[in-house]
Amino acid sequence: MKKTIAIGLLGPVLDEGFSVKRWERWRPTVALCQHEDLLVHRFELLHQKKFWRLANQVIEDIKDISPETEVRSHGIEFRDPWNLEEVYSSLLDFARGYSFDTDKEEYLIHITTGTHVAQICLYLLTEAHYLPGRLIQTSPSGKRNATEPGNFTIIDLDLSKYDRIASRFQKEHKEAVSFLKSGIETRNAYFNRLIERIEKVGAVSKSPILLMGPTGSGKSQLARNIFQLKQSRRKIEGSFVEVNCATLRGELAMGTLFGHRKGAFTGALDDRPGLLKSADKGMLFLDEIGELGVDEQAMLLRALEEKRFLPVGADKEASSDFQLIAGTNHDLSRQVQEGKFREDLLARINVWTFTLPGLKDRREDIEPNIEYELEKFSRDNQIYIRFNKEARKRFLQFAIAPDTQWRGNFRDLNAAINRMATLASGGRINVKIVEEEIERLKLFWKSGDSRNDDDLLAELIGSKQAESLDLFDKIQLIEVLKVCRTAKNLPEAGRRLFAESRKKKKSFNDSDRLRKYLDKFGIQWKDVVV
Amino acid sequence: MKHIDGSQGEGGGQILRTALALSMITGEPFRIENIRAGRKKPGLMRQHLTCVQAAKSISSAEVRGDKIGSQELEFVPHTVRGGEYHFSVGTAGSTSLVFQAVLPALILASKPSTLTLEGGTHNPLAPPFSFIEKSFAPILQRMGPRLEMTIERFGFFPAGGGKVSIHIEPKKTLKPIDLLERGKLCLQLGESFLSHIDINIAERELNTIRKKMSFAASELKTRQVKNSPGPGNLVAITLEYEHVTEVFIGFGEKGVPAETVATRACQYAKEYLRSDAPVGPYLADQLLLPFALAGSGSFKTVKPNLHCTTNMDIIKMFLDVDLKITKEKDFLYRVDVV
């Protein structure tokens, strides 16, 4: 059984008394040891040194009234018991120096004695767990007989221990999570865990948040939701400012972000505060942060670290205190290795990193997202749109099929639903509309493929050489490279590419053949492998 | 293992104390549930815990559930050992309650004991030391054991801080006795005890006793109590007969006039005098256990109260005796141990 330890301040007024008359008054410190249903094994009595005589009297009286209680007195120093800073510091010193043994002892912090300031300090120290206990408040019985010990109430500041409060927190937490998910009942376990974590972080942290994930995975919407959640909890005052860094190219980038003075450059007709300044006390969402220029990266780092930056053409620094949310679909650490992104900036924004999965990794969330997009379209356009049963089945079947690419993720899904809803006659999306949409999506992703093919070539042989190739060679090389990319090693790629020859001939020198072929274009196997 | 419902009868701490005493004497463990179930603050309070702990230390018992507010307790005693014991009772809770719990076992132990008890000695809700010393102890001595009781300091509510010591010379068995007559009156005395209280309180109290009880001036005494840490006042009326002594107490309280305090003691004394019974209600309560342990004997008393009958029920659970109550007339009952 744990021992009960009371910690309290000597009350120079309420505990006062040396004559025998003191027994006719209710004295909180003495009375705390007088309860039949509360046994204080030890009392840590804190008092200003000048009250040592009263402290000794109270200790004597506790000995008589409660022989089981050991009283230890602690002289503490503050000149003005109404000065919060002094009182808090000296009580903090006591708490820091005291060896709490919460396995064997439980602590009750007596808050009835001392000034209101002292009470506040004890409350704060308990709430912050410097004093690992519960509060105890005592009061006289109110009967004519003041010799009674009166009443006591134990107050646990751990709000999670109160069922009704805990269930309110639980409800708020659920609502917040649902809000972050835009009300979509997502089923993907990884995604749901991710959002739970974001809700916890978002509620308290002012540090930068980095949202990673492919384009269209919902980074921008999530950033906006985080802001609105913070706003509803009054954790943020300013506004939400959003910009895609890919659009900030060239000379205007600096001015757009950090502002400029009138006349700083041609066309700077007025002072412009810049996006960082607009986000003061609010939130700045920099999407595609990997696209930010090197100079802008340096300035942003300074703005994050010191909350100060220099607008273009200004000779005085401006200041802004904002929370940064950064979005990226690139692997920023790779960009750091390639020298395209500052390592120190990455370290600064990499405090809370969350990776949003693409739609194809969240197939179980496709159905609720379809519902959400439909509802949203209906609401925005004030027409009630539904799939007919068969159409719905067909679209869903296509949407969750493993070989459906969803390359643009939620952006593609959103566009698909919008198109189908627009084409729906009488508020019904039928099979014909669905089939057309499926064809459209397939075609769209295919054209995206050819764009990617060019990228692949450019990456391996440089865009100049790629452009100089005949279409005949280009098509062959692209297909060969694609096979290579999916193979484990050179021999496996060779075996696959020359499978028919292998059947007929006895020679198995596929690796060599492939190496020589790649060599013609100056490509090494190690370059092919990602 | 005896199973006791702590809410039966009077339903208070007395059930626990009697059970502790008998368990130690018989060696029979017990489990009690619903301890003080109907009380405003149910379960074990500090004073009950002190009794449990005292019993535990004199009998090396194993105890489960001994914490504040617990409504269940399991007590498995081992051998009772006489010796030097020191127990302190907090909240000015009465030392005589601890005394009640451990005395029966110690008067039958194989070695003598010295009990030092600290805490309250004269509390409204427990038998005051003066009553135990003058009324109960002499009868117990007639049954065999020797008791030497001294009070070093009085302990009043709320300050407590009293100290008493009791030396006990035990006996293997108790000799049965009969207590059916008072015998002739040897002494009557009205006393006012004062600690840190103005002396005129004693004058007013004794004056009241003189008027109500027609005591002579020589039968009225003021007792200035020394060393008691807190204030306190009580009135004691002692009626000493050939075979029995009874003490009636009125407790001084803040806000209650001295005359009222004294009148209360007088009323108790007059109620006793209205009957022929040698044993008053409080003494009857104390005598049940030693009489039952003796195996036979009898006494006459006023009407047994609920406290008394509950006590009998617990005794009958542990001991193979019957306690018979016979009404002889109004205010006169006979209790026989069979």
mmCIF file of N, CA, C and O in Angstrom, chain B residues 55-122:
data_model
loop_
_atom_site.group_PDB
_atom_site.id
_atom_site.type_symbol
_atom_site.label_atom_id
_atom_site.label_comp_id
_atom_site.label_asym_id
_atom_site.label_seq_id
_atom_site.Cartn_x
_atom_site.Cartn_y
_atom_site.Cartn_z
ATOM 1 N N ALA B 55 -3.638 -5.403 16.908
ATOM 2 C CA ALA B 55 -3.935 -6.841 17.004
ATOM 3 C C ALA B 55 -2.937 -7.634 16.170
ATOM 4 O O ALA B 55 -2.454 -8.693 16.593
ATOM 5 N N LYS B 56 -2.607 -7.102 15.030
ATOM 6 C CA LYS B 56 -1.654 -7.761 14.143
ATOM 7 C C LYS B 56 -0.298 -7.916 14.833
ATOM 8 O O LYS B 56 0.322 -8.967 14.787
ATOM 9 N N SER B 57 0.122 -6.866 15.542
ATOM 10 C CA SER B 57 1.469 -6.956 16.107
ATOM 11 C C SER B 57 1.515 -7.829 17.356
ATOM 12 O O SER B 57 2.534 -8.450 17.605
ATOM 13 N N ILE B 58 0.423 -7.915 18.115
ATOM 14 C CA ILE B 58 0.531 -8.798 19.297
ATOM 15 C C ILE B 58 0.332 -10.270 18.927
ATOM 16 O O ILE B 58 0.685 -11.146 19.677
ATOM 17 N N SER B 59 -0.244 -10.529 17.742
ATOM 18 C CA SER B 59 -0.505 -11.927 17.383
ATOM 19 C C SER B 59 0.199 -12.332 16.095
ATOM 20 O O SER B 59 -0.089 -13.380 15.542
ATOM 21 N N SER B 60 1.120 -11.519 15.598
ATOM 22 C CA SER B 60 1.831 -11.776 14.329
ATOM 23 C C SER B 60 0.861 -12.233 13.234
ATOM 24 O O SER B 60 1.125 -13.194 12.526
ATOM 25 N N ALA B 61 -0.240 -11.540 13.140
ATOM 26 C CA ALA B 61 -1.296 -11.976 12.219
ATOM 27 C C ALA B 61 -0.973 -11.621 10.771
ATOM 28 O O ALA B 61 -0.169 -10.738 10.498
ATOM 29 N N GLU B 62 -1.601 -12.375 9.877
ATOM 30 C CA GLU B 62 -1.586 -11.978 8.461
ATOM 31 C C GLU B 62 -2.881 -11.244 8.182
ATOM 32 O O GLU B 62 -3.951 -11.723 8.545
ATOM 33 N N VAL B 63 -2.771 -10.100 7.551
ATOM 34 C CA VAL B 63 -3.950 -9.263 7.362
ATOM 35 C C VAL B 63 -4.063 -8.855 5.896
ATOM 36 O O VAL B 63 -3.066 -8.525 5.258
ATOM 37 N N ARG B 64 -5.269 -8.925 5.398
ATOM 38 C CA ARG B 64 -5.525 -8.383 4.053
ATOM 39 C C ARG B 64 -6.670 -7.386 4.108
ATOM 40 O O ARG B 64 -7.631 -7.591 4.837
ATOM 41 N N GLY B 65 -6.552 -6.329 3.363
ATOM 42 C CA GLY B 65 -7.631 -5.329 3.296
ATOM 43 C C GLY B 65 -7.497 -4.228 4.340
ATOM 44 O O GLY B 65 -8.435 -3.478 4.579
ATOM 45 N N ASP B 66 -6.309 -4.119 4.965
ATOM 46 C CA ASP B 66 -6.171 -3.135 6.034
ATOM 47 C C ASP B 66 -5.761 -1.780 5.476
ATOM 48 O O ASP B 66 -4.628 -1.366 5.598
ATOM 49 N N LYS B 67 -6.713 -1.156 4.818
ATOM 50 C CA LYS B 67 -6.450 0.218 4.398
ATOM 51 C C LYS B 67 -7.697 1.084 4.584
ATOM 52 O O LYS B 67 -8.799 0.545 4.681
ATOM 53 N N ILE B 68 -7.477 2.376 4.626
ATOM 54 C CA ILE B 68 -8.576 3.292 4.929
ATOM 55 C C ILE B 68 -9.700 3.146 3.905
ATOM 56 O O ILE B 68 -9.449 3.078 2.705
ATOM 57 N N GLY B 69 -10.924 3.069 4.407
ATOM 58 C CA GLY B 69 -12.079 2.967 3.526
ATOM 59 C C GLY B 69 -12.395 1.542 3.108
ATOM 60 O O GLY B 69 -13.417 1.288 2.494
ATOM 61 N N SER B 70 -11.539 0.593 3.466
ATOM 62 C CA SER B 70 -11.761 -0.800 3.073
ATOM 63 C C SER B 70 -12.972 -1.353 3.807
ATOM 64 O O SER B 70 -13.128 -1.183 5.009
ATOM 65 N N GLN B 71 -13.846 -2.040 3.079
ATOM 66 C CA GLN B 71 -15.025 -2.617 3.727
ATOM 67 C C GLN B 71 -14.864 -4.117 3.920
ATOM 68 O O GLN B 71 -15.799 -4.790 4.321
ATOM 69 N N GLU B 72 -13.692 -4.615 3.575
ATOM 70 C CA GLU B 72 -13.444 -6.045 3.750
ATOM 71 C C GLU B 72 -12.101 -6.227 4.413
ATOM 72 O O GLU B 72 -11.148 -5.533 4.085
ATOM 73 N N LEU B 73 -12.072 -7.186 5.335
ATOM 74 C CA LEU B 73 -10.806 -7.419 6.025
ATOM 75 C C LEU B 73 -10.686 -8.910 6.314
ATOM 76 O O LEU B 73 -11.653 -9.569 6.683
ATOM 77 N N GLU B 74 -9.484 -9.432 6.125
ATOM 78 C CA GLU B 74 -9.224 -10.809 6.461
ATOM 79 C C GLU B 74 -8.136 -10.813 7.516
ATOM 80 O O GLU B 74 -7.130 -10.112 7.369
ATOM 81 N N PHE B 75 -8.342 -11.573 8.564
ATOM 82 C CA PHE B 75 -7.407 -11.554 9.691
ATOM 83 C C PHE B 75 -7.086 -12.989 10.092
ATOM 84 O O PHE B 75 -7.966 -13.758 10.452
ATOM 85 N N VAL B 76 -5.808 -13.360 9.973
ATOM 86 C CA VAL B 76 -5.372 -14.708 10.332
ATOM 87 C C VAL B 76 -4.321 -14.592 11.440
ATOM 88 O O VAL B 76 -3.171 -14.261 11.184
ATOM 89 N N PRO B 77 -4.722 -14.858 12.696
ATOM 90 C CA PRO B 77 -3.787 -14.657 13.807
ATOM 91 C C PRO B 77 -2.840 -15.846 13.991
ATOM 92 O O PRO B 77 -3.152 -16.959 13.570
ATOM 93 N N HIS B 78 -1.668 -15.575 14.563
ATOM 94 C CA HIS B 78 -0.793 -16.653 15.041
ATOM 95 C C HIS B 78 -0.769 -16.584 16.554
ATOM 96 O O HIS B 78 -1.744 -16.142 17.145
ATOM 97 N N THR B 79 0.325 -16.956 17.166
ATOM 98 C CA THR B 79 0.357 -16.989 18.635
ATOM 99 C C THR B 79 0.366 -15.572 19.213
ATOM 100 O O THR B 79 1.089 -14.697 18.737
ATOM 101 N N VAL B 80 -0.430 -15.395 20.264
ATOM 102 C CA VAL B 80 -0.426 -14.110 20.965
ATOM 103 C C VAL B 80 0.772 -14.095 21.905
ATOM 104 O O VAL B 80 1.009 -15.033 22.635
ATOM 105 N N ARG B 81 1.548 -13.022 21.818
ATOM 106 C CA ARG B 81 2.735 -12.925 22.662
ATOM 107 C C ARG B 81 2.597 -11.730 23.585
ATOM 108 O O ARG B 81 2.371 -10.606 23.117
ATOM 109 N N GLY B 82 2.729 -11.980 24.899
ATOM 110 C CA GLY B 82 2.754 -10.872 25.848
ATOM 111 C C GLY B 82 4.076 -10.132 25.704
ATOM 112 O O GLY B 82 5.044 -10.677 25.180
ATOM 113 N N GLY B 83 4.123 -8.897 26.147
ATOM 114 C CA GLY B 83 5.378 -8.150 26.043
ATOM 115 C C GLY B 83 5.123 -6.657 26.119
ATOM 116 O O GLY B 83 4.062 -6.222 26.580
ATOM 117 N N GLU B 84 6.102 -5.910 25.687
ATOM 118 C CA GLU B 84 5.980 -4.444 25.714
ATOM 119 C C GLU B 84 5.400 -3.967 24.402
ATOM 120 O O GLU B 84 5.948 -4.268 23.343
ATOM 121 N N TYR B 85 4.346 -3.235 24.475
ATOM 122 C CA TYR B 85 3.747 -2.721 23.232
ATOM 123 C C TYR B 85 3.452 -1.233 23.376
ATOM 124 O O TYR B 85 3.089 -0.756 24.449
ATOM 125 N N HIS B 86 3.603 -0.566 22.255
ATOM 126 C CA HIS B 86 3.344 0.868 22.224
ATOM 127 C C HIS B 86 2.476 1.159 20.997
ATOM 128 O O HIS B 86 2.868 0.850 19.889
ATOM 129 N N PHE B 87 1.303 1.700 21.233
ATOM 130 C CA PHE B 87 0.451 2.056 20.102
ATOM 131 C C PHE B 87 0.007 3.512 20.211
ATOM 132 O O PHE B 87 -0.354 3.979 21.293
ATOM 133 N N SER B 88 -0.003 4.195 19.069
ATOM 134 C CA SER B 88 -0.468 5.585 19.058
ATOM 135 C C SER B 88 -1.718 5.682 18.198
ATOM 136 O O SER B 88 -1.791 5.063 17.150
ATOM 137 N N VAL B 89 -2.647 6.462 18.679
ATOM 138 C CA VAL B 89 -3.908 6.616 17.964
ATOM 139 C C VAL B 89 -4.027 8.054 17.498
ATOM 140 O O VAL B 89 -3.914 8.975 18.298
ATOM 141 N N GLY B 90 -4.264 8.237 16.213
ATOM 142 C CA GLY B 90 -4.377 9.590 15.673
ATOM 143 C C GLY B 90 -5.771 10.160 15.811
ATOM 144 O O GLY B 90 -6.692 9.488 16.285
ATOM 145 N N THR B 91 -5.917 11.399 15.393
ATOM 146 C CA THR B 91 -7.177 12.146 15.363
ATOM 147 C C THR B 91 -7.876 12.149 16.712
ATOM 148 O O THR B 91 -9.087 12.175 16.793
ATOM 149 N N ALA B 92 -7.058 12.075 17.785
ATOM 150 C CA ALA B 92 -7.618 12.029 19.128
ATOM 151 C C ALA B 92 -8.587 10.867 19.281
ATOM 152 O O ALA B 92 -9.423 10.845 20.165
ATOM 153 N N GLY B 93 -8.466 9.887 18.378
ATOM 154 C CA GLY B 93 -9.252 8.658 18.496
ATOM 155 C C GLY B 93 -8.851 8.002 19.798
ATOM 156 O O GLY B 93 -7.756 8.193 20.310
ATOM 157 N N SER B 94 -9.752 7.238 20.369
ATOM 158 C CA SER B 94 -9.525 6.851 21.754
ATOM 159 C C SER B 94 -8.581 5.668 21.893
ATOM 160 O O SER B 94 -8.687 4.667 21.198
ATOM 161 N N THR B 95 -7.681 5.808 22.865
ATOM 162 C CA THR B 95 -6.785 4.714 23.215
ATOM 163 C C THR B 95 -7.571 3.528 23.765
ATOM 164 O O THR B 95 -7.156 2.392 23.622
ATOM 165 N N SER B 96 -8.743 3.795 24.376
ATOM 166 C CA SER B 96 -9.460 2.687 25.010
ATOM 167 C C SER B 96 -10.050 1.724 23.979
ATOM 168 O O SER B 96 -10.319 0.574 24.288
ATOM 169 N N LEU B 97 -10.204 2.201 22.722
ATOM 170 C CA LEU B 97 -10.701 1.293 21.695
ATOM 171 C C LEU B 97 -9.619 0.275 21.321
ATOM 172 O O LEU B 97 -9.909 -0.895 21.097
ATOM 173 N N VAL B 98 -8.378 0.735 21.279
ATOM 174 C CA VAL B 98 -7.262 -0.178 21.019
ATOM 175 C C VAL B 98 -7.140 -1.142 22.202
ATOM 176 O O VAL B 98 -6.964 -2.349 22.018
ATOM 177 N N PHE B 99 -7.266 -0.577 23.365
ATOM 178 C CA PHE B 99 -7.207 -1.356 24.592
ATOM 179 C C PHE B 99 -8.228 -2.500 24.560
ATOM 180 O O PHE B 99 -7.908 -3.652 24.826
ATOM 181 N N GLN B 100 -9.472 -2.158 24.179
ATOM 182 C CA GLN B 100 -10.550 -3.143 24.066
ATOM 183 C C GLN B 100 -10.190 -4.290 23.119
ATOM 184 O O GLN B 100 -10.530 -5.430 23.349
ATOM 185 N N ALA B 101 -9.535 -3.940 22.017
ATOM 186 C CA ALA B 101 -9.246 -4.940 21.000
ATOM 187 C C ALA B 101 -8.162 -5.912 21.455
ATOM 188 O O ALA B 101 -8.217 -7.095 21.140
ATOM 189 N N VAL B 102 -7.163 -5.402 22.203
ATOM 190 C CA VAL B 102 -6.030 -6.273 22.522
ATOM 191 C C VAL B 102 -6.053 -6.845 23.942
ATOM 192 O O VAL B 102 -5.438 -7.874 24.194
ATOM 193 N N LEU B 103 -6.796 -6.178 24.844
ATOM 194 C CA LEU B 103 -6.753 -6.623 26.242
ATOM 195 C C LEU B 103 -7.172 -8.087 26.431
ATOM 196 O O LEU B 103 -6.467 -8.843 27.094
ATOM 197 N N PRO B 104 -8.321 -8.526 25.900
ATOM 198 C CA PRO B 104 -8.762 -9.900 26.160
ATOM 199 C C PRO B 104 -7.696 -10.929 25.807
ATOM 200 O O PRO B 104 -7.503 -11.903 26.544
ATOM 201 N N ALA B 105 -6.968 -10.721 24.717
ATOM 202 C CA ALA B 105 -5.930 -11.680 24.338
ATOM 203 C C ALA B 105 -4.757 -11.605 25.302
ATOM 204 O O ALA B 105 -4.179 -12.638 25.668
ATOM 205 N N LEU B 106 -4.419 -10.397 25.752
ATOM 206 C CA LEU B 106 -3.244 -10.253 26.614
ATOM 207 C C LEU B 106 -3.474 -10.764 28.034
ATOM 208 O O LEU B 106 -2.545 -11.227 28.680
ATOM 209 N N ILE B 107 -4.743 -10.720 28.534
ATOM 210 C CA ILE B 107 -4.976 -11.238 29.909
ATOM 211 C C ILE B 107 -4.910 -12.761 29.922
ATOM 212 O O ILE B 107 -4.822 -13.377 30.975
ATOM 213 N N LEU B 108 -4.943 -13.398 28.741
ATOM 214 C CA LEU B 108 -4.844 -14.864 28.683
ATOM 215 C C LEU B 108 -3.513 -15.314 28.080
ATOM 216 O O LEU B 108 -3.308 -16.491 27.820
ATOM 217 N N ALA B 109 -2.605 -14.349 27.848
ATOM 218 C CA ALA B 109 -1.332 -14.700 27.219
ATOM 219 C C ALA B 109 -0.432 -15.429 28.206
ATOM 220 O O ALA B 109 -0.728 -15.489 29.402
ATOM 221 N N SER B 110 0.680 -15.989 27.728
ATOM 222 C CA SER B 110 1.539 -16.753 28.626
ATOM 223 C C SER B 110 2.518 -15.867 29.384
ATOM 224 O O SER B 110 3.129 -16.279 30.344
ATOM 225 N N LYS B 111 2.698 -14.638 28.919
ATOM 226 C CA LYS B 111 3.643 -13.716 29.559
ATOM 227 C C LYS B 111 2.940 -12.412 29.926
ATOM 228 O O LYS B 111 1.976 -12.018 29.283
ATOM 229 N N PRO B 112 3.458 -11.694 30.916
ATOM 230 C CA PRO B 112 2.886 -10.370 31.230
ATOM 231 C C PRO B 112 3.140 -9.368 30.113
ATOM 232 O O PRO B 112 4.041 -9.570 29.293
ATOM 233 N N SER B 113 2.371 -8.302 30.114
ATOM 234 C CA SER B 113 2.520 -7.280 29.078
ATOM 235 C C SER B 113 2.491 -5.899 29.688
ATOM 236 O O SER B 113 1.891 -5.689 30.742
ATOM 237 N N THR B 114 3.134 -4.978 28.986
ATOM 238 C CA THR B 114 2.959 -3.570 29.318
ATOM 239 C C THR B 114 2.528 -2.846 28.056
ATOM 240 O O THR B 114 3.219 -2.891 27.040
ATOM 241 N N LEU B 115 1.374 -2.245 28.138
ATOM 242 C CA LEU B 115 0.827 -1.522 26.999
ATOM 243 C C LEU B 115 1.019 -0.033 27.234
ATOM 244 O O LEU B 115 0.627 0.473 28.287
ATOM 245 N N THR B 116 1.626 0.648 26.291
ATOM 246 C CA THR B 116 1.649 2.106 26.370
ATOM 247 C C THR B 116 0.810 2.620 25.220
ATOM 248 O O THR B 116 1.054 2.262 24.066
ATOM 249 N N LEU B 117 -0.183 3.404 25.550
ATOM 250 C CA LEU B 117 -1.088 3.892 24.517
ATOM 251 C C LEU B 117 -1.071 5.411 24.506
ATOM 252 O O LEU B 117 -1.159 6.041 25.562
ATOM 253 N N GLU B 118 -0.958 5.958 23.292
ATOM 254 C CA GLU B 118 -0.989 7.420 23.181
ATOM 255 C C GLU B 118 -2.128 7.865 22.285
ATOM 256 O O GLU B 118 -2.438 7.191 21.308
ATOM 257 N N GLY B 119 -2.700 8.984 22.623
ATOM 258 C CA GLY B 119 -3.815 9.513 21.829
ATOM 259 C C GLY B 119 -4.853 10.111 22.747
ATOM 260 O O GLY B 119 -4.515 10.700 23.784
ATOM 261 N N GLY B 120 -6.121 9.942 22.415
ATOM 262 C CA GLY B 120 -7.184 10.468 23.266
ATOM 263 C C GLY B 120 -7.433 9.511 24.425
ATOM 264 O O GLY B 120 -7.356 8.298 24.263
ATOM 265 N N THR B 121 -7.684 10.074 25.586
ATOM 266 C CA THR B 121 -8.004 9.216 26.732
ATOM 267 C C THR B 121 -9.443 9.430 27.204
ATOM 268 O O THR B 121 -10.033 8.562 27.819
ATOM 269 N N HIS B 122 -9.979 10.587 26.894
ATOM 270 C CA HIS B 122 -11.341 10.917 27.337
ATOM 271 C C HIS B 122 -12.125 11.504 26.181
ATOM 272 O O HIS B 122 -12.108 12.703 25.948
#
